[in-house]
C-alpha atoms as an extended CHARMM CRD file, in Angstrom:
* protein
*
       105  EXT
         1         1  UNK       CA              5.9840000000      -55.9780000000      -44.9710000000  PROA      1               0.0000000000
         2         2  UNK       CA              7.1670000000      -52.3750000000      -44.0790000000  PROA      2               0.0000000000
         3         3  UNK       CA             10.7890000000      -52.1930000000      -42.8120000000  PROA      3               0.0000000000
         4         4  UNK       CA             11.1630000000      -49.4550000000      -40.1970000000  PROA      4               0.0000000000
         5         5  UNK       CA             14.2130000000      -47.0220000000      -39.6740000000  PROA      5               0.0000000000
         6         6  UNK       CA             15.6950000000      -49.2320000000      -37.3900000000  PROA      6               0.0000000000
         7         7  UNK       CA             15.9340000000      -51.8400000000      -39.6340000000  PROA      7               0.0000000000
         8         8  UNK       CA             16.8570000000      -49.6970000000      -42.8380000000  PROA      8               0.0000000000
         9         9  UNK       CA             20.0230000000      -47.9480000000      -40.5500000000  PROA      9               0.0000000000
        10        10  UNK       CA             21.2530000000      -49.6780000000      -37.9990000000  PROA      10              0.0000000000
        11        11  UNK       CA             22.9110000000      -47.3890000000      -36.1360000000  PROA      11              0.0000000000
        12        12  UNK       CA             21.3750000000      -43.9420000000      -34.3590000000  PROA      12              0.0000000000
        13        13  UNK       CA             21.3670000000      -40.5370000000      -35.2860000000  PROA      13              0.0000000000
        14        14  UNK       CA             23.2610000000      -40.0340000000      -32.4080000000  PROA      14              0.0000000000
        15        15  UNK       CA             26.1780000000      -42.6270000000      -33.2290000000  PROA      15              0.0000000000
        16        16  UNK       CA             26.2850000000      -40.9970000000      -37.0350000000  PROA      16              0.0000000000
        17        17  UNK       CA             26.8330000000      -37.4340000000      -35.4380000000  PROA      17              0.0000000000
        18        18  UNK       CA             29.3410000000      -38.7830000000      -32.9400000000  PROA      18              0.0000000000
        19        19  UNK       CA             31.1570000000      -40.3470000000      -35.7940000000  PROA      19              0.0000000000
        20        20  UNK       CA             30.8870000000      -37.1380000000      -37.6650000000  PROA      20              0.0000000000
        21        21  UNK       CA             32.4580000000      -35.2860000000      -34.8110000000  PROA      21              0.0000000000
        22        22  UNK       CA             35.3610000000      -37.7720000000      -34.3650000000  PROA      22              0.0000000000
        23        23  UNK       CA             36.3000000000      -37.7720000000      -38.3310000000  PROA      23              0.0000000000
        24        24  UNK       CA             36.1980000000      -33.7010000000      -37.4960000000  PROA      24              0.0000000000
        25        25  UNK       CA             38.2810000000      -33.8500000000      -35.0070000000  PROA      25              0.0000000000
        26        26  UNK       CA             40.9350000000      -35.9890000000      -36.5270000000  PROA      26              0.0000000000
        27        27  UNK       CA             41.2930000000      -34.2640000000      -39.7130000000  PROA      27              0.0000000000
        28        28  UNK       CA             41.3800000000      -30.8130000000      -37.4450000000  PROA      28              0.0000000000
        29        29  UNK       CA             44.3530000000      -33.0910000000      -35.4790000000  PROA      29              0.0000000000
        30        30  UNK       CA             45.8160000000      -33.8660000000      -38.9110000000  PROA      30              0.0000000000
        31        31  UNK       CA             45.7620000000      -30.4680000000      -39.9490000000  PROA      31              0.0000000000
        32        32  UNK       CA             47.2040000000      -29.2790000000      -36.6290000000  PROA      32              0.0000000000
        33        33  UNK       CA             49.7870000000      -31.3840000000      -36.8750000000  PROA      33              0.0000000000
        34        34  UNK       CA             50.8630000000      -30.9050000000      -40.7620000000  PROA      34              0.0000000000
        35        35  UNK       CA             50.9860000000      -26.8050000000      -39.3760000000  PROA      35              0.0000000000
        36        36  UNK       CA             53.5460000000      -27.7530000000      -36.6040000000  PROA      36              0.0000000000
        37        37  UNK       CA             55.8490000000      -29.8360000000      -38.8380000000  PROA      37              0.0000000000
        38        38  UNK       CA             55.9340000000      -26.5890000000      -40.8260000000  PROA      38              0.0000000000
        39        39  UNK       CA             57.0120000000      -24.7270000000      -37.9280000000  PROA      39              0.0000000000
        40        40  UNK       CA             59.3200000000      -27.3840000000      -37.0950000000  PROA      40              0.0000000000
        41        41  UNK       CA             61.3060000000      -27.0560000000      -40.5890000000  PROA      41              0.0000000000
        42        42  UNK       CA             61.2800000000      -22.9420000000      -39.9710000000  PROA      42              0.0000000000
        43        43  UNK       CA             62.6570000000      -23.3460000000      -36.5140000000  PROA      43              0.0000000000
        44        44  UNK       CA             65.3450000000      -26.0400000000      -37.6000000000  PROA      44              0.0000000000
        45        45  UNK       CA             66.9610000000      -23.4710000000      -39.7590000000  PROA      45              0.0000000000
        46        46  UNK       CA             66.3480000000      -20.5800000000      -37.6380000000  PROA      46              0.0000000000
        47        47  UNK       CA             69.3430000000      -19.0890000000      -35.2580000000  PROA      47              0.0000000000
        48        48  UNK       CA             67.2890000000      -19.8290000000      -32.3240000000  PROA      48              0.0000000000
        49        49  UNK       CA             67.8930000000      -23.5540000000      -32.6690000000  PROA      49              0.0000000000
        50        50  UNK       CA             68.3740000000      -25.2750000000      -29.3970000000  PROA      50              0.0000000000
        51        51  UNK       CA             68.4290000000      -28.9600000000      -27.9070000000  PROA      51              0.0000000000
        52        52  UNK       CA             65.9510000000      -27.4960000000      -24.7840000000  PROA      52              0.0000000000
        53        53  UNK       CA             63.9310000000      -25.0760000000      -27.6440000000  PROA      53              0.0000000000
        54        54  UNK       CA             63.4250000000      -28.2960000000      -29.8470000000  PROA      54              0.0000000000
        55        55  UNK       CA             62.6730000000      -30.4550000000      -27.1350000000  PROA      55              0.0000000000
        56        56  UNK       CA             60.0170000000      -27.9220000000      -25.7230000000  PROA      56              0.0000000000
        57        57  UNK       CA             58.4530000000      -27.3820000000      -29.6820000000  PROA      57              0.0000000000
        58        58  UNK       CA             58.0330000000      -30.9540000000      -29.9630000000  PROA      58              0.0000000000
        59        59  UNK       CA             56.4300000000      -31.7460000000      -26.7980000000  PROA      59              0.0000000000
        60        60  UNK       CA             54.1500000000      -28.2890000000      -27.0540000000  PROA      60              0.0000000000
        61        61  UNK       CA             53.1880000000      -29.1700000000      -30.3660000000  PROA      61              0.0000000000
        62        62  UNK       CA             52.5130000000      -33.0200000000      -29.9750000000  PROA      62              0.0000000000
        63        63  UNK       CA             55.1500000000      -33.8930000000      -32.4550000000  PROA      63              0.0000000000
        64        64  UNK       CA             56.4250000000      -36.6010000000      -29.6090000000  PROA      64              0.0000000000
        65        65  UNK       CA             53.8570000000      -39.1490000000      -30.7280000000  PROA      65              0.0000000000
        66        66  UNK       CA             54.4460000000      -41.3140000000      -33.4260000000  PROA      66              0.0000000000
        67        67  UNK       CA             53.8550000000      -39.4920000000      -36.8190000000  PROA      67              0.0000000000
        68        68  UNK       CA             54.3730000000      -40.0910000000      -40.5790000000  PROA      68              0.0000000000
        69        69  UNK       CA             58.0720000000      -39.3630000000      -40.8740000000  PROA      69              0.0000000000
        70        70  UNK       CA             59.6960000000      -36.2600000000      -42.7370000000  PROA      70              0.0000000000
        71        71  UNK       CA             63.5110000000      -36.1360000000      -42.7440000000  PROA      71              0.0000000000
        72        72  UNK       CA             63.4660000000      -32.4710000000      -44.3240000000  PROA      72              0.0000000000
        73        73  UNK       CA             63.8920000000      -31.3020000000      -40.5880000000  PROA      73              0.0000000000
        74        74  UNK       CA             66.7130000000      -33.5820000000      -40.2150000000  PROA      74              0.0000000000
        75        75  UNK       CA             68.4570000000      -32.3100000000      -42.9870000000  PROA      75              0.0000000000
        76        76  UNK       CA             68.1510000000      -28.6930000000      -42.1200000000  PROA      76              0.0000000000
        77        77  UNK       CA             68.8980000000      -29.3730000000      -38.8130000000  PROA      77              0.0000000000
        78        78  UNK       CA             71.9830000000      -31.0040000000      -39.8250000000  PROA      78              0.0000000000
        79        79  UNK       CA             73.1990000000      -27.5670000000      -42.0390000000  PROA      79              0.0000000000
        80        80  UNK       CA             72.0980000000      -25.2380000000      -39.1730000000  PROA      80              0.0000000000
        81        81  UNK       CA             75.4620000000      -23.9020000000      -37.7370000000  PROA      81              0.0000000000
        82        82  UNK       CA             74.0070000000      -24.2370000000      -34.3130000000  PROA      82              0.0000000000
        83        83  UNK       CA             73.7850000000      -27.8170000000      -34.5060000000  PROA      83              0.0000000000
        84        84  UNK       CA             75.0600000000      -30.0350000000      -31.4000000000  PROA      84              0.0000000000
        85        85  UNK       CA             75.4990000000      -33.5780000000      -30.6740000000  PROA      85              0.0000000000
        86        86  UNK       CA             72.5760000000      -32.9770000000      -28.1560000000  PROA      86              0.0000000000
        87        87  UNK       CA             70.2630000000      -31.3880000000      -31.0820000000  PROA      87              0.0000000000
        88        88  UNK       CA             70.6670000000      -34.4930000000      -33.0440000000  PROA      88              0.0000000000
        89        89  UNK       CA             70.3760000000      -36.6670000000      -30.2160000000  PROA      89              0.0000000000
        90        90  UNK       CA             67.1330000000      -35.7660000000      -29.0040000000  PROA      90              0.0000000000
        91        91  UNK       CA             65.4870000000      -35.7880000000      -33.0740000000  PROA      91              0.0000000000
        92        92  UNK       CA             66.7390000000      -39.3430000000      -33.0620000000  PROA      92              0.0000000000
        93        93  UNK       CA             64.8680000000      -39.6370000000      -29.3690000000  PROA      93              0.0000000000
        94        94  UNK       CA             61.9610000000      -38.3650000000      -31.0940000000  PROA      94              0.0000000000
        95        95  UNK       CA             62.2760000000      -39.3830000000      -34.3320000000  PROA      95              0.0000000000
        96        96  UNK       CA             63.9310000000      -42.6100000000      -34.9200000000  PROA      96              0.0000000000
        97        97  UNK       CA             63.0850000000      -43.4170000000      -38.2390000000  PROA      97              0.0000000000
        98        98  UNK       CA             64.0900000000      -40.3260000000      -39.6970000000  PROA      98              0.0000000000
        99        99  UNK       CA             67.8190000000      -41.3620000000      -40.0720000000  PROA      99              0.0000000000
       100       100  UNK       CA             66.6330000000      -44.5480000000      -41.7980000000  PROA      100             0.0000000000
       101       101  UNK       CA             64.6440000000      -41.9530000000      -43.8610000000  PROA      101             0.0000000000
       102       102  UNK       CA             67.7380000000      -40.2540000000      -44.5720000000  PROA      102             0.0000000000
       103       103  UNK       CA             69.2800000000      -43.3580000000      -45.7160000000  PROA      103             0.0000000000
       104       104  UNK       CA             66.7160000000      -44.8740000000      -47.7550000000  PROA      104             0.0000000000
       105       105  UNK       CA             66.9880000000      -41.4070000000      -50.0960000000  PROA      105             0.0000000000
């Protein structure tokens, strides 16, 4: 007895290619997102820092949705001589965790 393709791969060209796509797409996310947290550390220690600046980068660059945590930005943020109460208060909006990051080091 003769098993046809069906039976050997249960699932479609068409679902394998969509799957493809989607892994694509999410590593191109991933990568998109590892290239704004860059950005994010340069603009933390740049003299343009501002609570309404940082609150526009992160919501621009998608960095308002929940994301591994990296507390370099924190840190830099927290030697930046433009640094406000407001500055840190909206990272800990954003980024809770990082301060328990900060802690845990």
């Amino acid at each position: 007895h003769t098993l046809s393709n069906s039976q050997l791969f249960p699932i479609s060209t068409q679902e394998v290619i969509s799957m493809h796509t989607s892994l694509q797409q999410d590593r191109q996310q991933d990568c998109l997102i590892r290239f704004a947290k860059e950005l994010l550390l340069v603009y933390c220690e740049s003299d343009r820092l501002s609570e309404e600046g940082l609150r526009e980068f992160i919501e621009e660059h998608g960095l308002n949705r929940p994301h591994e945590t990296d507390d370099r930005f924190f840190k830099l943020v927290c030697d930046n001589e433009r640094v406000t109460e407001g500055i840190i208060q909206c990272l800990l909006e954003y980024f809770p965790d990082a301060i328990r990051e900060i802690d845990m080091n």
